[in-house]
Coordinates of C-alpha atoms and ligand atoms in Angstrom, one line a residue:
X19 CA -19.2 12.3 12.7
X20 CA -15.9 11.0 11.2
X21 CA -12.9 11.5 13.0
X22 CA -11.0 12.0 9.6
X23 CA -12.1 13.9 6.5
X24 CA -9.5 13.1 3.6
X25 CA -10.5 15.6 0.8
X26 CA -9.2 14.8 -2.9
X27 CA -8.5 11.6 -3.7
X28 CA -5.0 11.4 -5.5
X29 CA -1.8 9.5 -4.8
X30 CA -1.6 11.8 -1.4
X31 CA -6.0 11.2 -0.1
X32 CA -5.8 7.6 -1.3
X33 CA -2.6 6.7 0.3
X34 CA -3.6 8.3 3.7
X35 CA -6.7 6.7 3.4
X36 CA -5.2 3.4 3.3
X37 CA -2.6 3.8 6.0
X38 CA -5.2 5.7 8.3
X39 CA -7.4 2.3 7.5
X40 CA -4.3 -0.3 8.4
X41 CA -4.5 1.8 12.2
X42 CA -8.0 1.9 12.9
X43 CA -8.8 5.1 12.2
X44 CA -12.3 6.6 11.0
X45 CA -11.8 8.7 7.7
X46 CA -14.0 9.0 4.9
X47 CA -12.8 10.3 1.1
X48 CA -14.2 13.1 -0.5
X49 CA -13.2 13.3 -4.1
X50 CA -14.6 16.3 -6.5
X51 CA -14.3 14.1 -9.5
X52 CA -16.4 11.1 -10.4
X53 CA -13.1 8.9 -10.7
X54 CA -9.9 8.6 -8.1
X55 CA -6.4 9.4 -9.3
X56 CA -6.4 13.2 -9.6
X57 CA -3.0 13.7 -11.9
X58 CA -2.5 9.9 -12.3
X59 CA -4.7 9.2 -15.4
X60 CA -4.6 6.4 -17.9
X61 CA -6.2 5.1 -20.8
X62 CA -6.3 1.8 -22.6
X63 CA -5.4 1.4 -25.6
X64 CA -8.8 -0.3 -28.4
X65 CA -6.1 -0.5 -30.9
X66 CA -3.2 -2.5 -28.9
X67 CA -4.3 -3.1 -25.4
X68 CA -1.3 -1.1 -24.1
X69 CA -2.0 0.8 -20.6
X70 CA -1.2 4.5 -21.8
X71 CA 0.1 7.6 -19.0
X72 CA -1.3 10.5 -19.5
X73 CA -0.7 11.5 -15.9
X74 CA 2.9 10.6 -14.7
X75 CA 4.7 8.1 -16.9
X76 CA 8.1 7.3 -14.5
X77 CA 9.0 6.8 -10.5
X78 CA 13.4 6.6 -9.7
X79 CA 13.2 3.8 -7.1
X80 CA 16.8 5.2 -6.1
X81 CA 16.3 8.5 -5.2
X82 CA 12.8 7.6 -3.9
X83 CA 12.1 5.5 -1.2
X84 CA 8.2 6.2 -0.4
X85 CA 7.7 4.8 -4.3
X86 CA 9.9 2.4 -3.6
X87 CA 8.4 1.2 -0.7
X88 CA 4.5 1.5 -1.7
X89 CA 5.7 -0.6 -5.0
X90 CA 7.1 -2.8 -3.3
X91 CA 4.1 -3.4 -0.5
X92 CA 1.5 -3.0 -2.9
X93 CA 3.3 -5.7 -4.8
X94 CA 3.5 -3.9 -8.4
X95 CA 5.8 -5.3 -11.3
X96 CA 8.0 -2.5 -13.2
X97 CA 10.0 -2.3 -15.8
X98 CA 13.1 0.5 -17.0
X99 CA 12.4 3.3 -19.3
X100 CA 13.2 2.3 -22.7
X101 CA 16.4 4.2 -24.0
X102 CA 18.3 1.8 -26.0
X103 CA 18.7 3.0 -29.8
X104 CA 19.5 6.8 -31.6
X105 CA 17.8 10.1 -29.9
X106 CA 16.6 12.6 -32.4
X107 CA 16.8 16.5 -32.4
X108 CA 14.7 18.9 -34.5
X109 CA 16.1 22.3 -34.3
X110 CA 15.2 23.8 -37.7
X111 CA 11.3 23.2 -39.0
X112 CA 11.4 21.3 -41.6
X113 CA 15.0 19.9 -41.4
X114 CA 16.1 16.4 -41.2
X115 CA 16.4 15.7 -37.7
X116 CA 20.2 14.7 -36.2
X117 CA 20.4 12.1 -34.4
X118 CA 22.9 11.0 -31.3
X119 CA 23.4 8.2 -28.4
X120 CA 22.5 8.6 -25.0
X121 CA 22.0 5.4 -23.1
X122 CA 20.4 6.1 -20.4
X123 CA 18.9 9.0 -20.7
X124 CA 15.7 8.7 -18.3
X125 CA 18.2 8.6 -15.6
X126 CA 17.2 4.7 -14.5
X127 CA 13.3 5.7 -14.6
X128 CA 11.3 2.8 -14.5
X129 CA 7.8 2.2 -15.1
X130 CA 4.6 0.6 -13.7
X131 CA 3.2 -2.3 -15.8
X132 CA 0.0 -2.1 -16.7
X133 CA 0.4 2.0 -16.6
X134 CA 0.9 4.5 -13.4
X135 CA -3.0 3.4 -13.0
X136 CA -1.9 -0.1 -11.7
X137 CA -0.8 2.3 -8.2
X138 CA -4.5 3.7 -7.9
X139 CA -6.1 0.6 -8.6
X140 CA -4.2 -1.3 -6.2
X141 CA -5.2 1.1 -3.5
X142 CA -8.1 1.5 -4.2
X143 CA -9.0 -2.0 -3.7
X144 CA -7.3 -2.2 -0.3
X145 CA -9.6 1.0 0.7
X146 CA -12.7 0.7 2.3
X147 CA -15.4 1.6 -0.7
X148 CA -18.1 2.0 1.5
X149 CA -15.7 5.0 2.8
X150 CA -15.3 6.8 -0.7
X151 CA -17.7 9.9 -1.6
X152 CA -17.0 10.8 -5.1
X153 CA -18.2 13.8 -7.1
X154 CA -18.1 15.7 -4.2
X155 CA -16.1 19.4 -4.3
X156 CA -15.1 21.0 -1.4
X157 CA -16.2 24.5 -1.3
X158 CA -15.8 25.5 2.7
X159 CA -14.4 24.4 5.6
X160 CA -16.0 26.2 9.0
X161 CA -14.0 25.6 12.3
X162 CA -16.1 24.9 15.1
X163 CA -15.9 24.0 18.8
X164 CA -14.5 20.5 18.4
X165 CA -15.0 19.3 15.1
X166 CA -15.2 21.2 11.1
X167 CA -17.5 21.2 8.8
X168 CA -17.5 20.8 4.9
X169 CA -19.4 22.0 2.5
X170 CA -19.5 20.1 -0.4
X171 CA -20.7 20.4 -4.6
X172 CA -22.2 16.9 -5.1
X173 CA -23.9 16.6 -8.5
X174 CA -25.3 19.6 -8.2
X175 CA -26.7 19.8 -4.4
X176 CA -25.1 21.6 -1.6
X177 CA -24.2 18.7 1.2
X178 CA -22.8 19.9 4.6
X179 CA -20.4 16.8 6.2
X180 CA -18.9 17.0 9.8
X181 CA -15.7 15.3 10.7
X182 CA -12.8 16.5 14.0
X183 CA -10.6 16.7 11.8
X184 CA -9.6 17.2 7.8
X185 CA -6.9 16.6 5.6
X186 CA -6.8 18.9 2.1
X187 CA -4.9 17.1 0.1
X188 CA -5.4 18.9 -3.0
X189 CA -3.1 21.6 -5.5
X190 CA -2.3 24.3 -2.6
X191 CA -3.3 27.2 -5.2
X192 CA -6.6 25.3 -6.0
X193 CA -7.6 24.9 -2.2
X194 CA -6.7 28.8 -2.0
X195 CA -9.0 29.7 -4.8
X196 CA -12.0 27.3 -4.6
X197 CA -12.4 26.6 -0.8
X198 CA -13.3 29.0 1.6
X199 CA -11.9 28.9 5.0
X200 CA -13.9 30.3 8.4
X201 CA -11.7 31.9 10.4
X202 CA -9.5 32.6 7.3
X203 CA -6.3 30.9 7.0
X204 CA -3.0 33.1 8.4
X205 CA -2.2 35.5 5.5
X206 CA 1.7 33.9 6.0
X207 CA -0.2 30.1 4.3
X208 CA -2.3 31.9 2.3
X209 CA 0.8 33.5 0.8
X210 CA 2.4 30.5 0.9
X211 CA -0.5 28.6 -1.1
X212 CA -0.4 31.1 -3.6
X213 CA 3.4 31.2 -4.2
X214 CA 3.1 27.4 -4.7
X215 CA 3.0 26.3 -8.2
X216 CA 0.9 23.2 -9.0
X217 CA 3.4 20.7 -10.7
X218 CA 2.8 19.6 -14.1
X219 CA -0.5 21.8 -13.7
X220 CA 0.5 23.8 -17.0
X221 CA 1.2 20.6 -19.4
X222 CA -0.4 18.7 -22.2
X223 CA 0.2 15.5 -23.2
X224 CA 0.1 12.6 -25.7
X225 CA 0.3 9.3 -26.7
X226 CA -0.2 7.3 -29.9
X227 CA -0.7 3.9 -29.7
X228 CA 0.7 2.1 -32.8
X229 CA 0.1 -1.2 -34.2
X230 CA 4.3 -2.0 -34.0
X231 CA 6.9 -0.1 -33.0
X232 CA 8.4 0.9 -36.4
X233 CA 10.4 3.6 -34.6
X234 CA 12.6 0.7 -33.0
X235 CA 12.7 -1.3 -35.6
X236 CA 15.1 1.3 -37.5
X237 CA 17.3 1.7 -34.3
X238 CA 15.7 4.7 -32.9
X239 CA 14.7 4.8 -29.2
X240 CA 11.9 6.7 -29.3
X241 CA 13.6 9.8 -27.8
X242 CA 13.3 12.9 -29.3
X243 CA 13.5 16.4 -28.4
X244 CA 12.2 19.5 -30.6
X245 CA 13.4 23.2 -29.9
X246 CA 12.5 25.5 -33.3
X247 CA 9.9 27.7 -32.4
X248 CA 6.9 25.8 -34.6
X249 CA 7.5 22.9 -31.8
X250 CA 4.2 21.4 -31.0
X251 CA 5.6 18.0 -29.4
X252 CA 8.6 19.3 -27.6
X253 CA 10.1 15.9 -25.7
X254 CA 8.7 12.3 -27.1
X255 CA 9.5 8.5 -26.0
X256 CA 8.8 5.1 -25.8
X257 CA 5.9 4.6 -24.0
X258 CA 5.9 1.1 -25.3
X259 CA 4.9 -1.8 -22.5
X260 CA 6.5 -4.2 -20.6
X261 CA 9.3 -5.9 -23.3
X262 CA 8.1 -3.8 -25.9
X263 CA 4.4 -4.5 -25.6
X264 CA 1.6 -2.7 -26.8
X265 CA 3.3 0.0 -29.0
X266 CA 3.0 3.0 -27.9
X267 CA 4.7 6.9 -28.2
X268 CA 4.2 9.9 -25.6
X269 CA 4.8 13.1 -25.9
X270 CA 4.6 16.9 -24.0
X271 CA 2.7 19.2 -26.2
X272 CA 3.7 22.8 -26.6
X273 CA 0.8 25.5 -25.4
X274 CA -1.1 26.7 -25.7
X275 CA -2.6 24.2 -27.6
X276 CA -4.0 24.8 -31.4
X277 CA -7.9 24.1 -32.3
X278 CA -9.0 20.7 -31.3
X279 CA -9.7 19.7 -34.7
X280 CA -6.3 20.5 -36.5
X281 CA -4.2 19.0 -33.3
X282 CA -4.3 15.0 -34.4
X283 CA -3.1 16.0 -37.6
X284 CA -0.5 18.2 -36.1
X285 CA 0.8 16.3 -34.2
X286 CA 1.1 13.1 -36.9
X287 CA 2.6 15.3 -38.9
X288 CA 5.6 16.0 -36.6
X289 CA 6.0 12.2 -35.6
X290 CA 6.5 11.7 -38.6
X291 CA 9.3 14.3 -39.1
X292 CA 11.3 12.8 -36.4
X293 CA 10.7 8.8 -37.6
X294 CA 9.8 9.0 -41.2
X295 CA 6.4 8.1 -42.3
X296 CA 4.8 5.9 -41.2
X297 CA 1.7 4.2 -42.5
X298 CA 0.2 2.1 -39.8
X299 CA -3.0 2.2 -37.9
X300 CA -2.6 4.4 -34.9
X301 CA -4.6 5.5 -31.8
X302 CA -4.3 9.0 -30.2
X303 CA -5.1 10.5 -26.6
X304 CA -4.7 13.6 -25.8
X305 CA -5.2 15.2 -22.1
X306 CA -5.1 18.4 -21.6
X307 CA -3.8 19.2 -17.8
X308 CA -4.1 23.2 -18.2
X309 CA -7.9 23.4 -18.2
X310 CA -8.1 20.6 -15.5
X311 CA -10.4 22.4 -13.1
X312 CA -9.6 20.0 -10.3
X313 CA -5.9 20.2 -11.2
X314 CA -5.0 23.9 -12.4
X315 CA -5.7 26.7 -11.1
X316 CA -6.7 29.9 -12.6
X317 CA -3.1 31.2 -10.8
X318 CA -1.2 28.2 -12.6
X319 CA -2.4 29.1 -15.9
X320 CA -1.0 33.4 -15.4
X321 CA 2.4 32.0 -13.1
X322 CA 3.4 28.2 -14.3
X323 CA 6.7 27.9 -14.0
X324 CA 7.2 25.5 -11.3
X325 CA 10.7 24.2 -10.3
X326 CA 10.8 22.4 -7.3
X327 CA 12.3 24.3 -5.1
X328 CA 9.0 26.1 -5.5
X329 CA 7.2 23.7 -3.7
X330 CA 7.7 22.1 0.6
X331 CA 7.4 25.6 1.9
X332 CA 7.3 24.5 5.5
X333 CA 4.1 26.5 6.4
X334 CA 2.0 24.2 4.2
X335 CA 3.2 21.4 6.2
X336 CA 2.2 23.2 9.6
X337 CA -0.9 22.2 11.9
X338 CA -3.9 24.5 11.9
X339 CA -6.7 25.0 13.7
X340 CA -5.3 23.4 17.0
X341 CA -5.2 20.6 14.7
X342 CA -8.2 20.2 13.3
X343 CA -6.9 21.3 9.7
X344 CA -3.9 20.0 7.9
X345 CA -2.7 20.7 3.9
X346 CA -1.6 17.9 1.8
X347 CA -0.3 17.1 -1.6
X348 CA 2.9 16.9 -3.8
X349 CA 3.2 20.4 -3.5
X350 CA 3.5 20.5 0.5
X351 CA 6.4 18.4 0.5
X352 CA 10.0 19.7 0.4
X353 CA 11.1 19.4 -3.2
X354 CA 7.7 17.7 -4.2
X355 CA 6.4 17.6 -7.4
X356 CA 6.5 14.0 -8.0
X357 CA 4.2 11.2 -6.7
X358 CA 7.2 10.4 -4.6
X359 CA 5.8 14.3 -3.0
X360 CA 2.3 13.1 -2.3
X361 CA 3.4 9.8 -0.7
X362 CA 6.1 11.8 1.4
X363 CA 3.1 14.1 2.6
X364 CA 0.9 11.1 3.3
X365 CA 3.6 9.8 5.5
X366 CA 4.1 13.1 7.1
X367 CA 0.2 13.9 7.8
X368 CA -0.3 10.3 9.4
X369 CA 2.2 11.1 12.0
X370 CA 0.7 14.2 12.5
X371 CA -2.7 12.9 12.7
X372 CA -1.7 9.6 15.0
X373 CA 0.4 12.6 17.3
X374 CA -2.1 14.9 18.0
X375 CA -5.1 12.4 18.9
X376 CA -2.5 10.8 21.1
X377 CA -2.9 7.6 19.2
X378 CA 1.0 7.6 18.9
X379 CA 2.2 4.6 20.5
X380 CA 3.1 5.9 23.8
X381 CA 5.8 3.3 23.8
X382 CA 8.5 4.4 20.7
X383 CA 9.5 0.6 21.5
X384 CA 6.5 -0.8 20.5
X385 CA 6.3 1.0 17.3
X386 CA 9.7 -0.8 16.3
X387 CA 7.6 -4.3 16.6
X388 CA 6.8 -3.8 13.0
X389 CA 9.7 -2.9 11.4
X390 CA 12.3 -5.7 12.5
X391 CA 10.0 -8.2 10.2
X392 CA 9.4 -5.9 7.8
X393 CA 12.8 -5.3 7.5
X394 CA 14.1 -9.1 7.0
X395 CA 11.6 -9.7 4.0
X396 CA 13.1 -6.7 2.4
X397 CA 16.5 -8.1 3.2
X398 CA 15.5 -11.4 1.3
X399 CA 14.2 -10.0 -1.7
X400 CA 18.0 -7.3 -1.6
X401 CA 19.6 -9.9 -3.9
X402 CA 16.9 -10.0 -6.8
X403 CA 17.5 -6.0 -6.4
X404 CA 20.8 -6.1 -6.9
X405 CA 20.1 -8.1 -10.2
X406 CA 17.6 -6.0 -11.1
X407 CA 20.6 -3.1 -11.1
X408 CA 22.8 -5.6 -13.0
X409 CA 20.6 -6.1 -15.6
X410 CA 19.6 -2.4 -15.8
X411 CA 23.8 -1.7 -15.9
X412 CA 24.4 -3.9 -18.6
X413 CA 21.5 -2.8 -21.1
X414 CA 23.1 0.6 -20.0
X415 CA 26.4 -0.6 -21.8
X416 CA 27.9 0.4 -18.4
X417 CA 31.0 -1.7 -18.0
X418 CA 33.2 -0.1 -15.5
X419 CA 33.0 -1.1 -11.5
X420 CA 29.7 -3.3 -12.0
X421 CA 29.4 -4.9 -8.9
X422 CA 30.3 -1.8 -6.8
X423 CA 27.8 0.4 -8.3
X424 CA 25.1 -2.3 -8.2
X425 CA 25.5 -3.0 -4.7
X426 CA 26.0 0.7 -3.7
X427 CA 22.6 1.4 -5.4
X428 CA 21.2 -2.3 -3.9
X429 CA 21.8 -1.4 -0.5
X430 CA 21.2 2.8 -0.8
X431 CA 17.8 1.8 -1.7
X432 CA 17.2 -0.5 1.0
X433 CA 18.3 1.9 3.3
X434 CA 16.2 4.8 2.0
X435 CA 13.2 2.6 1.4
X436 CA 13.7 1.4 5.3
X437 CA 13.6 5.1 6.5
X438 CA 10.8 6.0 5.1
X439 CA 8.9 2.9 6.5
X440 CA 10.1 4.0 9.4
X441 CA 9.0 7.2 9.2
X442 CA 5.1 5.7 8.9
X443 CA 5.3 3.6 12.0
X444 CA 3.5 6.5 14.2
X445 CA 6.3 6.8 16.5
X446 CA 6.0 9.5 19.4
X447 CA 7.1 13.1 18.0
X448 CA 8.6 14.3 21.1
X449 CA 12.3 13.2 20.8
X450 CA 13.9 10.7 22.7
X451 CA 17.2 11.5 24.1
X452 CA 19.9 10.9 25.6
X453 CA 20.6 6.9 26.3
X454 CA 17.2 6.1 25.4
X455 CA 17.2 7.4 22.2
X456 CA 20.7 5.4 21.3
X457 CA 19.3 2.6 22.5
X458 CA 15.9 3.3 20.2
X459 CA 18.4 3.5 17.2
X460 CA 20.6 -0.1 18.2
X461 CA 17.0 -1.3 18.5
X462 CA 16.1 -0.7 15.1
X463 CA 19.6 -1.1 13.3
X464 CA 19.9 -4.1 15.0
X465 CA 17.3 -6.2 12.4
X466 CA 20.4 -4.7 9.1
X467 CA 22.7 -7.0 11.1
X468 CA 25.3 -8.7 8.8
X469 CA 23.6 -7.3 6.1
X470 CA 26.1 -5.3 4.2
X471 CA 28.2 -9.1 3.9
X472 CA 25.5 -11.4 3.4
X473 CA 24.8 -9.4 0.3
X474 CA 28.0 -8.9 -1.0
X475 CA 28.5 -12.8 -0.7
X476 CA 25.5 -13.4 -2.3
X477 CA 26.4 -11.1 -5.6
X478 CA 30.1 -12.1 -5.6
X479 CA 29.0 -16.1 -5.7
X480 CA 26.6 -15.4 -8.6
X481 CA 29.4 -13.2 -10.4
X482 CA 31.6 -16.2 -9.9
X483 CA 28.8 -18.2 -12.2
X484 CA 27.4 -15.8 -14.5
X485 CA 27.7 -15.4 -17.9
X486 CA 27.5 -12.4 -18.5
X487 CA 30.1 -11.4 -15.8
X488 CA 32.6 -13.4 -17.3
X489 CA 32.9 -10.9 -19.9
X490 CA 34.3 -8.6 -17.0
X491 CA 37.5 -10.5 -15.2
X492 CA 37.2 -7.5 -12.6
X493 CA 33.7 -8.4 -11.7
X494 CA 34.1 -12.4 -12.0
X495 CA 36.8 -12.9 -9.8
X496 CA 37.4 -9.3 -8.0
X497 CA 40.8 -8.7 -6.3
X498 CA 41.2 -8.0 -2.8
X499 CA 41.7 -3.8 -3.6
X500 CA 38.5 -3.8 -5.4
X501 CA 36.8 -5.9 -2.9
X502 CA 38.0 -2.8 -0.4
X503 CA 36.6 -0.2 -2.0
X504 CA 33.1 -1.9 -2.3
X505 CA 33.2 -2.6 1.5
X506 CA 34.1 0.8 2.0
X507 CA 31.4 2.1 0.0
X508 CA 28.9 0.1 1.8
X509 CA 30.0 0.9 5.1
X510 CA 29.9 4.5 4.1
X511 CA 25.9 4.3 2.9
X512 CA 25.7 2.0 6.5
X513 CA 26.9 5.3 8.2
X514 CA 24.7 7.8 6.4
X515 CA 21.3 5.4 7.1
X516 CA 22.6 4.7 10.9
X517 CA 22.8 8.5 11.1
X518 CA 20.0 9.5 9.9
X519 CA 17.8 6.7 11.5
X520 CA 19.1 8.1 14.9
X521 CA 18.3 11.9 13.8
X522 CA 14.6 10.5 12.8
X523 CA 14.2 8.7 16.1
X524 CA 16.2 11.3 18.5
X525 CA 15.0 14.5 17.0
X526 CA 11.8 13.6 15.4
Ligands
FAD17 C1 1.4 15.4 -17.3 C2 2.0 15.0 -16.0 C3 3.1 14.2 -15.9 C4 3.7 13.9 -14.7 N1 4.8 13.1 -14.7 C5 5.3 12.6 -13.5 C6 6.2 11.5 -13.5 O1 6.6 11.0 -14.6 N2 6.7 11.1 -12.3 C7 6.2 11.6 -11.1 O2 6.6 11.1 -10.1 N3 5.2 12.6 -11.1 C8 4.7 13.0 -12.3 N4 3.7 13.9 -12.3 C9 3.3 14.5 -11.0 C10 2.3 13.5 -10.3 O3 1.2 13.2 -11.1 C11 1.8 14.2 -9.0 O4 2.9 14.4 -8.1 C12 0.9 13.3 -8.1 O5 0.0 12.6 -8.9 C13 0.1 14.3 -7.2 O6 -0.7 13.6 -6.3 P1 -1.6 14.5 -5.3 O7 -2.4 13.5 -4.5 O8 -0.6 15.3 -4.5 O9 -2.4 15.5 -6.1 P2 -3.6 15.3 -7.2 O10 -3.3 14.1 -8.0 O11 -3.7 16.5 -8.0 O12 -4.8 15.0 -6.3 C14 -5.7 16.0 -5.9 C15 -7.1 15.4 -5.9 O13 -8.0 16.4 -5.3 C16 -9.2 16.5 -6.1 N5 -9.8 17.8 -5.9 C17 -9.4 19.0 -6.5 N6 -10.2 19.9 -6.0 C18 -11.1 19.4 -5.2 C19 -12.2 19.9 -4.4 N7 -12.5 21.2 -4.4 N8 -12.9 19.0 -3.6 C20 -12.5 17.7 -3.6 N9 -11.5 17.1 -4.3 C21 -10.8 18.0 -5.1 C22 -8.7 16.2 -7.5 O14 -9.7 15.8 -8.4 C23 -7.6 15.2 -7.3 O15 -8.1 13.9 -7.3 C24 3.1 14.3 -13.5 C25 2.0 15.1 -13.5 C26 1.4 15.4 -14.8 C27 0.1 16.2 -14.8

C-alpha cells in the first residue's frame, strides 16, 4: 500500500509528486489521461518547429513567486511576451480595423521556451516513472479504518488501489461530478466544489503557425482584440518563439464553436481582416477546452464565468477524513486560476501531508538548514535579474526612474520567490512564539544580510558603464536624492518580506 495517492497529473499532481519524492515519501500518480499535463498542452509545429500553447501561454515572475521559483529550480529559459509594434481593434464586421500603441500590454508576461510543455517535461523527468499510472480515472474513493481505497477506469477495466492517504488534485467541480465519495463529503465542500468554477474550463483556442511573421514585418505586434458580435477570434498575439522564432499566432476563439469543417476557414478569414492577406503556408491547431472531459465539467459548461475571486474557498483547502483525504488544484488556492494556483496548492498540501504524518521536522531550526544556501545562489544570480528588468524596461520605451523600478521589481521578486521556498521547507505548523519565534525569523533573514547594498552597488557600477544608460544622466550617474528614494524603496519591500517571513514562521 502507498502511503500517498496523487490523483491527476497536472502542474498541481506532478509538482507534489516531485517534492513528495525530494522527502522520501511513497506516492504513486494516477492520471486519467494517457499523457501528463492536464491544462498545460502543446504542440509542435511540422511547418516551423515552433513549440505552440494551447494550454497556458504566459507566467508574471513578479507577482508570482512559486513560478518563479519552480523556473528557476527547474532551470527553464524564458523570454517576455512580445508587444512591441501597433495593436488592432475590430469593432464593426467588415471594417478596417484601427489601430493604436500599447507597449506593454501583457503586463511583463513572459514565456517558457520551447512552449509551457518545457515545465511538464522537466518534471516529469525528475519523477520517478516507475511511479506514474496513466489512463487511469478515478471514479471512488472509500474511507476505511486506516488507509482509502480508489477505484479506478484503466482502459477499460475496473482496478481497485489502496494508499493512507490521497491527494485529488483535479477541477473541484469535476471531482464533485465523476468521483464518488464513501462517507460523502460535508454538504459545506460539496457546496463549495460546486460553486468553484474550473478556470479556463469554458475556452477554445488557436494557433497558426506561419512560415514568417508578416504581421511584424508591417509594424504590427500581433495584438489584436475583436468585439462586433460576428467575433470568432476575440483576443490574438504573438505567439512567435524565443527572438522571433518559429512564427507563430494565438488566439481565444468565441463559443460556442461553429462546425469543425467551416472553423479553419473561419478563422483564416478573420486573421486576415486584422493583418491583410496573407499568402503563406500556414499550420493550424485548434483545442477545444469546453468538451475536455478531464478538464470541464458538465457544471462549467451551464455556469462558466470564472473570476478569481471564485476560486481558494478555504474549505477546499481543509483536511478530511482525519487526514486521509485532501483537494488540490488551481482552483483550491486563494485567487487561483493560474499555474501559479496549482504550484501554490502543491506547496500547501505538502505541508499538510509532511504535518499530519509527523514527518515535519520536529526541529523548525533544522528546516532553515536548507534555505540559507538556497538563498545565497538566488542572491548571486539577483544581478542578472535586475538586467533582465532593465532590458525588459527599455524595450518597454520606459524611461522614467529606471534603476529604481528595476531594483524594486529585482529585489520584490527575490523576496516573494524566497517566501514561497520557504513555505515548502515542511516546517512544524504549530506556531512558534514568543522569543523563539523571533529568533526563528533573525535565523532566516539573517542569510538577505547586506543584500539590499550589495545589489544596488552592483547595478549602479554597471549603470556607470553602460551604454544604454548613458542615454539617461539620472540613471548614469544618480544624485544623492534619487539614490534616497531607491534605498528607501528597498528597505520598504525589506520590511514587507521581514514581516511576513515572521507571520509565516510565528503563526504558520
Ligand atoms: C486555454 C487556457 C489558457 C490558460 N492560460 C494560462 C496562462 O496563460 N497562464 C497561467 O498561469 N494559467 C493559464 N491557464 C490555467 C492553467 O493551465 C492552470 O492553472 C493549470 O494548468 C492547472 O493545473 P492543475 O494541476 O491545477 O489542473 P489540471 O491541469 O486540470 O490537472 C488536473 C489533472 O487531473 C486529471 N484528471 C481529471 N479527472 C481525473 C480523474 N477522474 N482521475 C484521474 N485524473 C483525472 C486531468 O487529466 C489533469 O491531468 C490556462 C488554461 C487554459 C485551459
Amino acid at each position: 500500500m502507498q502511503d500517498v495517492a496523487i490523483v491527476g497529473g497536472g502542474l498541481c499532481g506532478l509538482a507534489l509528486a516531485y517534492r513528495l519524492q525530494t522527502q522520501g515519501i511513497d506516492y504513486a500518480l494516477y492520471e486519467a489521461r494517457g499523457r501528463l499535463g492536464g491544462r498545460i498542452l502543446g504542440a509542435r509545429s511540422v511547418l516551423n518547429g515552433a513549440a505552440l500553447d494551447l494550454g497556458p501561454t504566459w507566467f508574471w515572475p513578479q507577482a508570482e513567486p512559486h513560478m518563479r521559483y519552480w523556473v528557476a529550480e527547474l532551470g527553464l529559459d524564458f523570454f517576455p511576451q512580445h508587444d512591441t509594434g501597433t495593436v488592432m481593434e475590430l469593432q464593426v464586421a467588415q471594417a478596417a480595423p484601427l489601430t493604436r500603441l500599447a507597449p506593454g500590454l501583457h503586463g511583463g508576461a513572459q514565456r517558457l521556451a520551447g512552449g509551457m510543455a518545457a515545465l511538464v517535461e522537466a518534471l516529469t523527468a525528475r519523477v520517478d516513472a516507475g511511479r506514474i499510472r496513466l489512463d487511469h480515472a478515478l471514479t471512488a474513493v472509500l474511507e476505511r479504518d486506516d488507509h482509502v481505497e480508489l477505484y479506478f477506469e484503466a482502459q477499460g477495466e475496473s482496478i481497485v488501489r489502496t494508499a493512507r492517504r490521497v491527494v485529488v488534485a483535479l477541477p473541484s467541480r469535476l471531482a464533485d461530478e465523476h468521483v464518488r465519495f464513501s462517507p460523502d463529503l460535508p454538504p459545506e465542500l460539496r457546496a463549495a466544489m460546486r460553486s468553484t468554477p474550473t478556470w479556463m474550463g469554458a475556452m477554445a483556442k488557436v494557433v497558426v503557425a506561419y512560415s514568417a511573421a508578416f504581421w511584424r514585418e508591417h509594424g504590427h505586434s500581433g495584438n489584436a482584440f475583436v468585439t462586433h458580435d460576428k467575433a470568432l477570434l476575440t483576443e490574438v498575439w504573438d505567439a512567435c518563439g524565443k527572438e522571433g522564432s518559429g512564427a507563430a499566432l494565438g488566439g481565444f476563439l468565441a463559443l460556442p464553436l461553429p462546425d469543425a469543417g467551416e472553423l479553419p476557414a473561419l478563422i483564416h478569414d478573420q486573421l486576415a481582416e486584422l493583418f491583410g492577406t496573407q499568402t503563406q503556408d500556414s499550420e493550424m491547431h485548434i483545442q477545444d477546452w469546453l468538451h475536455e472531459a478531464y478538464t470541464t465539467s458538465a457544471l462549467d459548461r451551464a455556469q462558466p464565468m470564472v473570476r478569481p475571486e471564485e476560486l481558494g474557498d478555504a474549505r477546499l483547502a481543509a483536511v478530511y477524513w482525519n487526514g486521509r483525504l485532501l483537494l488540490g488544484g488551481t482552483e483550491t488556492a486563494p485567487h487561483g486560476g493560474h499555474m501559479e494556483g496549482a504550484l501554490a496548492a502543491a506547496a500547501r498540501i505538502e505541508a499538510q501531508l509532511l504535518e499530519a504524518q509527523g514527518a515535519a521536522r520536529s526541529d523548525a531550526k533544522m528546516a532553515l538548514e536548507d534555505f540559507a544556501p538556497w538563498v545565497a545562489q538566488q542572491r548571486s544570480r539577483a544581478f542578472a535579474a535586475y538586467e533582465g528588468q532593465l532590458k525588459q524596461a527599455l524595450s518597454g520605451h520606459r524611461s522614467q526612474d529606471l534603476t529604481r523600478h528595476c531594483l524594486l521589481a529585482t529585489v520584490q521578486g527575490l523576496y516573494g520567490e524566497s517566501l514561497a521556498y520557504l513555505q515548502t521547507l515542511g516546517f512544524p505548523q504549530q506556531p512558534t512564539s514568543g522569543t523563539d519565534g523571533t529568533a526563528l525569523t533573525r535565523a532566516a533573514l539573517a542569510a538577505f544580510e547586506g543584500f539590499n547594498e550589495e545589489l544596488l552597488g552592483q547595478a549602479l557600477a554597471f549603470n556607470r558603464t553602460s551604454c544604454a544608460m548613458s542615454n539617461f544622466p539620472d540613471e548614469h550617474q544618480p544624485g544623492a536624492d534619487y539614490l534616497n528614494l531607491i534605498r528607501a524603496d528597498l528597505r520598504d519591500a525589506w520590511r514587507r518580506f521581514a514581516f511576513d517571513v515572521h507571520d509565516f514562521l510565528t503563526e504558520g
